[in-house]
PDB file of C-alpha atoms in Angstrom:
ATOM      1  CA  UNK A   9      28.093 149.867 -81.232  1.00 63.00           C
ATOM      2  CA  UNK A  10      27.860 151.712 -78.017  1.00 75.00           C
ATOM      3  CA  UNK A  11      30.922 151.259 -74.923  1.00 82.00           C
ATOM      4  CA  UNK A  12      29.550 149.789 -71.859  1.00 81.00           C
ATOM      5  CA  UNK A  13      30.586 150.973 -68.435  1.00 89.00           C
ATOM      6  CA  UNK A  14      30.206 149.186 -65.486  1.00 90.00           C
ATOM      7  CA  UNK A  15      28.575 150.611 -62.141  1.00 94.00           C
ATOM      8  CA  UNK A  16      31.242 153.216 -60.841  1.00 96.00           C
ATOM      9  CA  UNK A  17      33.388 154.000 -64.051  1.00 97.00           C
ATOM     10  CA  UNK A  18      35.925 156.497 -64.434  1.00 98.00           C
ATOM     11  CA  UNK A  19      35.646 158.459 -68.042  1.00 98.00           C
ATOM     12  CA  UNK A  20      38.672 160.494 -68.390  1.00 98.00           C
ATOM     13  CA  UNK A  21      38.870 163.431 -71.140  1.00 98.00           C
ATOM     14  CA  UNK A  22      42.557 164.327 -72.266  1.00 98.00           C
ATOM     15  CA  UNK A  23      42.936 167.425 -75.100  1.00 98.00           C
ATOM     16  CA  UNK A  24      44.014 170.808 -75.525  1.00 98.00           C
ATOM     17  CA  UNK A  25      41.892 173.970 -74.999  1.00 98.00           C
ATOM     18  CA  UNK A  26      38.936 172.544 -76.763  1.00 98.00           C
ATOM     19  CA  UNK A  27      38.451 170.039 -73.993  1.00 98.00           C
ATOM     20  CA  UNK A  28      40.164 172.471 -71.116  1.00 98.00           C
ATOM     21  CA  UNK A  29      37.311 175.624 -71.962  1.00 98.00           C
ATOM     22  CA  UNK A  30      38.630 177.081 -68.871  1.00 97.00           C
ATOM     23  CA  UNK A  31      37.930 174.544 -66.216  1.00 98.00           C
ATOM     24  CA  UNK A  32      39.290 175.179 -62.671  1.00 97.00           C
ATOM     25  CA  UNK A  33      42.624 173.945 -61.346  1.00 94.00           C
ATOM     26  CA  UNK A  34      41.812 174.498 -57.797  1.00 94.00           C
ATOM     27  CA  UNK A  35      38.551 172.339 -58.045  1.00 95.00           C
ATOM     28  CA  UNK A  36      39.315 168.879 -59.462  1.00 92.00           C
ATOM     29  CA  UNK A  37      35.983 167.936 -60.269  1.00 94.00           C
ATOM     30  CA  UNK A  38      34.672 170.898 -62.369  1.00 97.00           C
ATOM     31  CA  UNK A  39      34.325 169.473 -66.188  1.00 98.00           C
ATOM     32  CA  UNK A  40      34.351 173.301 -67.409  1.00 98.00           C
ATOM     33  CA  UNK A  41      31.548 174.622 -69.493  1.00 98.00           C
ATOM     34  CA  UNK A  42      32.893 173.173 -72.719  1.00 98.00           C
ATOM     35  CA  UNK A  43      31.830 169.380 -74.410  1.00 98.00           C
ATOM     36  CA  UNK A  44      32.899 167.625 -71.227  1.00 98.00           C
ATOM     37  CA  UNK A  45      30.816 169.158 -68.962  1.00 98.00           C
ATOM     38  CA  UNK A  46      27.560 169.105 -71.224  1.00 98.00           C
ATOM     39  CA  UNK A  47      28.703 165.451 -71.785  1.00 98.00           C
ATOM     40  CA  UNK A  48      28.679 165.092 -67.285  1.00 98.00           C
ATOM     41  CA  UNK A  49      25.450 166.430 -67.246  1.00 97.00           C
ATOM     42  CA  UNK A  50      23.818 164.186 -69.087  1.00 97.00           C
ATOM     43  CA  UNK A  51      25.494 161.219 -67.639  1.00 96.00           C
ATOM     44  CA  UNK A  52      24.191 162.494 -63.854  1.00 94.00           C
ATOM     45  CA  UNK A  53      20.936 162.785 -65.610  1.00 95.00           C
ATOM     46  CA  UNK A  54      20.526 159.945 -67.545  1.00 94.00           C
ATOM     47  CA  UNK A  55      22.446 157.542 -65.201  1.00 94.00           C
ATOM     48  CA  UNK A  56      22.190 159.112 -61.397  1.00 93.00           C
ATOM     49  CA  UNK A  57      22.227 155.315 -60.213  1.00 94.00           C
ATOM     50  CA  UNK A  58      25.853 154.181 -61.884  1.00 94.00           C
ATOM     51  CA  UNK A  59      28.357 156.308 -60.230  1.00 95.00           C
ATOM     52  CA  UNK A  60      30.240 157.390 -62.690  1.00 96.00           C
ATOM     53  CA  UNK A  61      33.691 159.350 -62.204  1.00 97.00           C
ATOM     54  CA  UNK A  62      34.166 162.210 -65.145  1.00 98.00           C
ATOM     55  CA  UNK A  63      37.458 163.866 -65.036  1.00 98.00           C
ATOM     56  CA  UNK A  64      38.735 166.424 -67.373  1.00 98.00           C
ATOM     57  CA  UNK A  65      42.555 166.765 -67.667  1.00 98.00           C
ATOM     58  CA  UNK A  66      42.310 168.658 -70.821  1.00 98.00           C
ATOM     59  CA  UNK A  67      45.325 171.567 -70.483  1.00 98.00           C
ATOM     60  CA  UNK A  68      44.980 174.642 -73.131  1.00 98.00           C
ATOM     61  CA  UNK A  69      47.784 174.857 -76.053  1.00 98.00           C
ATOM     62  CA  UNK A  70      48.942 171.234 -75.314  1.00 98.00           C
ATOM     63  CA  UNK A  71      50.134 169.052 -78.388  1.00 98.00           C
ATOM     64  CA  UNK A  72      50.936 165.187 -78.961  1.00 98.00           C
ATOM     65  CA  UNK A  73      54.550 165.354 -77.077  1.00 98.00           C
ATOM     66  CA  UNK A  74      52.690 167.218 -74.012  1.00 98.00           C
ATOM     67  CA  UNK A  75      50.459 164.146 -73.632  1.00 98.00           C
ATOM     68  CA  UNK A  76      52.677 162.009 -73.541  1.00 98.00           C
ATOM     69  CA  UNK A  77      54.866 164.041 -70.665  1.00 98.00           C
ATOM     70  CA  UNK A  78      51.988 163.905 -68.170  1.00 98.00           C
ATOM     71  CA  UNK A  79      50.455 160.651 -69.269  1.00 98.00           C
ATOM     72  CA  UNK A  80      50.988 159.022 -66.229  1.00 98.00           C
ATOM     73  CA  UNK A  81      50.147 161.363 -63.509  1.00 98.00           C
ATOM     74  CA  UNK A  82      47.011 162.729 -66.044  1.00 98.00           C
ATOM     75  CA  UNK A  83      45.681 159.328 -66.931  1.00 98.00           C
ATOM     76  CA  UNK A  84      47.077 156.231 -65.744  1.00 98.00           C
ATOM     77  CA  UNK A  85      47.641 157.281 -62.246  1.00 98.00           C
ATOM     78  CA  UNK A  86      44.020 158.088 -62.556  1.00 98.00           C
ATOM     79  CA  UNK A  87      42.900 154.611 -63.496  1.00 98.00           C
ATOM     80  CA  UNK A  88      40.348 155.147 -65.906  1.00 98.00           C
ATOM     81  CA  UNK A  89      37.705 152.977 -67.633  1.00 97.00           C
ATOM     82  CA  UNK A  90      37.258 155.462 -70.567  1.00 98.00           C
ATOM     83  CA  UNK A  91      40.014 157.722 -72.111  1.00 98.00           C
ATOM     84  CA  UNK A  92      38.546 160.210 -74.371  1.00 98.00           C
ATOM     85  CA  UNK A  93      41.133 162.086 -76.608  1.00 99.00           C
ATOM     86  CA  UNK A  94      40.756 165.243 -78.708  1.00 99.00           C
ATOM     87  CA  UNK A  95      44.509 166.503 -79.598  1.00 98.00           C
ATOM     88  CA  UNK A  96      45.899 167.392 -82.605  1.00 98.00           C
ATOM     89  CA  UNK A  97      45.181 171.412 -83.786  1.00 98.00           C
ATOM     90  CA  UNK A  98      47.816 172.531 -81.437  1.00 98.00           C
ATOM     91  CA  UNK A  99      50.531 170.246 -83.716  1.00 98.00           C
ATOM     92  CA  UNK A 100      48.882 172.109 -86.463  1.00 98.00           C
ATOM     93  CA  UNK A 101      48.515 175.690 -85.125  1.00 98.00           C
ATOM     94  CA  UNK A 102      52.256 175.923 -84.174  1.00 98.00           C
ATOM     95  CA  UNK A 103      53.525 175.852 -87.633  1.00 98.00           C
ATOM     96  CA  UNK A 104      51.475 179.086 -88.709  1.00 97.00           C
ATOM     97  CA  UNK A 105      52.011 181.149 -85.456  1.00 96.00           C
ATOM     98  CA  UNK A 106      55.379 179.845 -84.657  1.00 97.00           C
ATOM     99  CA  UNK A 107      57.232 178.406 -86.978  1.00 97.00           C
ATOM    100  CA  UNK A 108      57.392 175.512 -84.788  1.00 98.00           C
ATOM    101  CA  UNK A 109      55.816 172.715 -87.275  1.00 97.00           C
ATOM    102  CA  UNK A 110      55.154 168.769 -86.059  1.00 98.00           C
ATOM    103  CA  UNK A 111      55.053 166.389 -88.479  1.00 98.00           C
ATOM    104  CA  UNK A 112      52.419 164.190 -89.516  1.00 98.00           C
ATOM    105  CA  UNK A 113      54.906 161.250 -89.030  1.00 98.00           C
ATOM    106  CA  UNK A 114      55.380 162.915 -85.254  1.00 98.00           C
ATOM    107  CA  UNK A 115      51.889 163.149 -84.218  1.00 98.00           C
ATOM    108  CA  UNK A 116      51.522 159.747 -85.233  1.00 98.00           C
ATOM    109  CA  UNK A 117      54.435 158.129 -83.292  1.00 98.00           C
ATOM    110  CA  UNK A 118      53.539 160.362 -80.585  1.00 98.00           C
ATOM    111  CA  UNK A 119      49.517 159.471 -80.161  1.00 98.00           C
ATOM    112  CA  UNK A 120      50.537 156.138 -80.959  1.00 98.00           C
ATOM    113  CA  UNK A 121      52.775 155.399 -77.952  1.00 98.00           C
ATOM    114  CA  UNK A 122      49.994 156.936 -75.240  1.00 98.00           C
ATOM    115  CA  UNK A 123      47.088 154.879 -77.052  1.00 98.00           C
ATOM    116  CA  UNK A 124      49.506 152.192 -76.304  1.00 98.00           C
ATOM    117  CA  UNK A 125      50.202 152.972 -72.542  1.00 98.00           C
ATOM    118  CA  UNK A 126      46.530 153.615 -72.267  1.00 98.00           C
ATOM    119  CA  UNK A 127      45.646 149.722 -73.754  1.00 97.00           C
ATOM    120  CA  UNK A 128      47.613 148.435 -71.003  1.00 97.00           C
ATOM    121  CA  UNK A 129      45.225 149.507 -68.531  1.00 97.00           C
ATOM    122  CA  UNK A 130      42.819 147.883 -70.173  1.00 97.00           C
ATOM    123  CA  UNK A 131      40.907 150.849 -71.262  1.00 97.00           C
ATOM    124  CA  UNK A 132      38.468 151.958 -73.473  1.00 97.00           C
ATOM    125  CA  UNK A 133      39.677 154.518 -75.580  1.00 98.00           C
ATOM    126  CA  UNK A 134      38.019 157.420 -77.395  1.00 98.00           C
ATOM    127  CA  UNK A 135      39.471 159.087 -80.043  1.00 98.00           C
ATOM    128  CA  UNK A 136      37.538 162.325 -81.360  1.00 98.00           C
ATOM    129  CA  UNK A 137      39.285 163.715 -84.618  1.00 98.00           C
ATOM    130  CA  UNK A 138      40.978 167.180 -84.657  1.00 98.00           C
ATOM    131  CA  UNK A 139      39.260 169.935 -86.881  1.00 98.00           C
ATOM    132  CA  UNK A 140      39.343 173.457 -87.870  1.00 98.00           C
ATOM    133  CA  UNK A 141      37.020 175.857 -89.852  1.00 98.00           C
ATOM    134  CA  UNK A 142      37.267 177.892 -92.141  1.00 97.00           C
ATOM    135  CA  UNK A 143      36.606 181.152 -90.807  1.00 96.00           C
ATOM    136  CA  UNK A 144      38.644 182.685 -90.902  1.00 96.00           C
ATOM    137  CA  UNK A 145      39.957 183.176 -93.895  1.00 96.00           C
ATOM    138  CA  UNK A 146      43.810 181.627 -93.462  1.00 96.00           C
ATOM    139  CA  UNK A 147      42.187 178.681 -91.914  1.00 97.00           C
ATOM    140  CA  UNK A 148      41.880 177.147 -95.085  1.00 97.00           C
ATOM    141  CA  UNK A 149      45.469 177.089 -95.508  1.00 97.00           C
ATOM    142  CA  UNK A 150      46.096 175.272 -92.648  1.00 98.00           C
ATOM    143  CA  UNK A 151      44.377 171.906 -94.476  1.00 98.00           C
ATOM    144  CA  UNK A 152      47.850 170.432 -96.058  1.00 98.00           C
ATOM    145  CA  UNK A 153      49.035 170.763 -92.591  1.00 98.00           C
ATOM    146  CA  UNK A 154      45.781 169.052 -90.196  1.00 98.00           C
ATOM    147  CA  UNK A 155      44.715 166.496 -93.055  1.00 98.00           C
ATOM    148  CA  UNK A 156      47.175 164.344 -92.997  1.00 98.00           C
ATOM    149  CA  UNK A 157      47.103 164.344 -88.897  1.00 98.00           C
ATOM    150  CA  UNK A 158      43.098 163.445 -89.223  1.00 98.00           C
ATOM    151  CA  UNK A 159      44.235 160.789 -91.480  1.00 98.00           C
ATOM    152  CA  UNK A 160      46.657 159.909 -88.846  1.00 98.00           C
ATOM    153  CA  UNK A 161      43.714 159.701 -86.178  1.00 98.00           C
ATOM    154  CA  UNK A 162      41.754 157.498 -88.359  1.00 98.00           C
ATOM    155  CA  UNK A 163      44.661 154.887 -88.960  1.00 98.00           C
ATOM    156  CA  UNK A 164      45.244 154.747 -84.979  1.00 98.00           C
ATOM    157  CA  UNK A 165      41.385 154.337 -84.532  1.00 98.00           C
ATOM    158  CA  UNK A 166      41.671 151.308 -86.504  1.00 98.00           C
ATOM    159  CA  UNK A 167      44.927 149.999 -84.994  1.00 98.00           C
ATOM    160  CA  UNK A 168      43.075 150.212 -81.501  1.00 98.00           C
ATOM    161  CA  UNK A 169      39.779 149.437 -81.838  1.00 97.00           C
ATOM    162  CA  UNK A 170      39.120 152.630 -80.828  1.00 97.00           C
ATOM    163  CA  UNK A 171      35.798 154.653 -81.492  1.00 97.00           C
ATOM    164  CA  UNK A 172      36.015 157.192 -83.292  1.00 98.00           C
ATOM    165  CA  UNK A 173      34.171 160.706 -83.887  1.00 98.00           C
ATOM    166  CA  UNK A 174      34.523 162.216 -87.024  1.00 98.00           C
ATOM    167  CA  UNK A 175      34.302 165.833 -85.961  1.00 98.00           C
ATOM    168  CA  UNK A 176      35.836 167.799 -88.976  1.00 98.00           C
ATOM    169  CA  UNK A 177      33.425 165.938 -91.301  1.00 97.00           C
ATOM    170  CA  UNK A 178      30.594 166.878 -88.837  1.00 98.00           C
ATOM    171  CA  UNK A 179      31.099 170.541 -88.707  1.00 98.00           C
ATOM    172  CA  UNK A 180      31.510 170.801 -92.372  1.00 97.00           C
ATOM    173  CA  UNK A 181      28.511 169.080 -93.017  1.00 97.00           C
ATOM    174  CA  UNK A 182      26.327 171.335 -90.269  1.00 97.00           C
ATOM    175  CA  UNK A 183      27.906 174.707 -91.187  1.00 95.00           C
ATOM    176  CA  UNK A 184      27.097 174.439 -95.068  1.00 95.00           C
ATOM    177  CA  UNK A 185      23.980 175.037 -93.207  1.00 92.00           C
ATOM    178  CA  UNK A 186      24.246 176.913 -90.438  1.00 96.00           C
ATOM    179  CA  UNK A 187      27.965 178.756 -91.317  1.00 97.00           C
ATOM    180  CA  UNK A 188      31.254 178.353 -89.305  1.00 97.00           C
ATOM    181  CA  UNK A 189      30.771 181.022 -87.146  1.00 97.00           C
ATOM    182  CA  UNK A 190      28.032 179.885 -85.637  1.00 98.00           C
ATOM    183  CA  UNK A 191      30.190 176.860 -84.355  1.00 98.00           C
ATOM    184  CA  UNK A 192      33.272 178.764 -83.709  1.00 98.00           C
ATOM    185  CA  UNK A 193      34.187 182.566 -83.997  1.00 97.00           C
ATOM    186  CA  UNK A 194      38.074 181.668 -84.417  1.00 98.00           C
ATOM    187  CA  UNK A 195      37.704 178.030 -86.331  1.00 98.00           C
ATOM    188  CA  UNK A 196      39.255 176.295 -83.436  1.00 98.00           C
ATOM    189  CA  UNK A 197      37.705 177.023 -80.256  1.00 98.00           C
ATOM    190  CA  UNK A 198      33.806 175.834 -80.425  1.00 98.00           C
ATOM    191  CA  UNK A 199      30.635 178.747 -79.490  1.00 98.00           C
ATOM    192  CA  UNK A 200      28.691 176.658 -77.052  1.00 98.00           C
ATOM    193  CA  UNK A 201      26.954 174.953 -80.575  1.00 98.00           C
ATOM    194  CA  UNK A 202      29.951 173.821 -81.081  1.00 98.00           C
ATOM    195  CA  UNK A 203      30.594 172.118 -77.587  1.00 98.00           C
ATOM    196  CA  UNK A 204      26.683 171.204 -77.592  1.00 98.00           C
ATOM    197  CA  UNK A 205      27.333 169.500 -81.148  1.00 98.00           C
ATOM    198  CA  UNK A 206      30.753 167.665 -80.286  1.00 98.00           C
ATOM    199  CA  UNK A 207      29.002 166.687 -77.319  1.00 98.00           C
ATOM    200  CA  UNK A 208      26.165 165.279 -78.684  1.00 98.00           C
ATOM    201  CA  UNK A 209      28.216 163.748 -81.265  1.00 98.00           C
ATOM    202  CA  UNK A 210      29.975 161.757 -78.486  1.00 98.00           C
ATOM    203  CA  UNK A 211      26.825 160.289 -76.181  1.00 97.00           C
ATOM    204  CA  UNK A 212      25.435 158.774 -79.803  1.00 96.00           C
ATOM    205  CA  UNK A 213      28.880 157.242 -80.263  1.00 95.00           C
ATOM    206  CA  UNK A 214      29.855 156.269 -76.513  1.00 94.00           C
ATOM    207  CA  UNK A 215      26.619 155.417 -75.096  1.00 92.00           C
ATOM    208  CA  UNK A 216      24.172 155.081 -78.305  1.00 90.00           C
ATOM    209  CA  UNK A 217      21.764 157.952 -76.716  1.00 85.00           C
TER     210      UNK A 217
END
């Protein structure tokens, strides 16, 4: 079942880099190139007459616990109608690069308390499930560590009544197709098919186009 937004909305997209891609700081309204701004596009296109607000707040290398630091001045202060959330590989990542693990148990607790804040606006939330390729190669070692955290996702989905966007099951089904690299050249950070995919993913899920 599709989400439905009244005239004048305010969809809010919180992440990491995945949802950052590089957007500006100095200009508040650019979405980036990345799944948020394909996603704005289409909204300005397919609904020029409801005046909807899209915001991206997503902020490169950010985990659970950085969420939930600027949760207030990056979403509620914002007053959103739709939080959509994408966090989770950086929680991962840090183990492998840094020796700086967070447990599944954490990023639980963690997501858990800003899904919470967020319900008390009354908003619609959004979750979109962390994932990683495997290309290359020592990306497949990193499953024991993210599966558990995109079980994680799916149990707070439920909790919430959240929808919920199964991306690591997506790109593994498309690449046995297509290959990872064609979504990603690093397994984390989506090739515009990637972006194009995730956001494609998300308007049949949000808005049932």
């Amino acid at each position: 079942m599709s989400i439905f937004l009244e005239q004048g909305s305010v969809i809010l997209f919180q992440g990491d880099s995945v949802t950052d891609c590089g957007r500006s700081r100095e200009d508040t309204t650019d979405l980036g190139p990345g799944y948020p701004g394909k996603i704005g596009t289409l909204l300005k296109t397919l609904y020029a007459d409801r005046g909807y607000t899209v915001i991206n707040r997503g902020v490169s290398g950010n985990r659970v616990k950085d969420l939930q630091e600027r949760w207030q001045e990056d979403c509620l202060q914002l007053h959103p109608q739709l939080v959509s959330i994408l966090i989770g590989i950086n929680d991962c990542w840090r183990r492998y690069d840094s020796n700086d693990p967070t447990s599944a148990e954490v990023y639980e607790q963690g997501y858990r308390s800003i899904l919470a804040r967020t319900k008390e606006i009354g908003a619609q939330i959004v979750i979109l499930e962390p994932f990683v390729l495997p290309y290359p190669e020592d990306r497949k070692t990193w499953r024991v560590d993210l599966d558990p955290k995109i079980q994680a996702a799916r149990k707070l989905a439920c909790e919430f009544g959240a929808h919920y966007i199964p991306l690591d099951g997506i790109f593994a089904a498309k690449m046995i197709a297509d290959g990872p690299q064609y979504y990603s050249a690093d397994g984390v950070h989506p090739a515009d098919a990637g972006h194009a995919l995730i956001a494609r993913e998300w308007m049949k899920t949000v808005i049932g186009w």
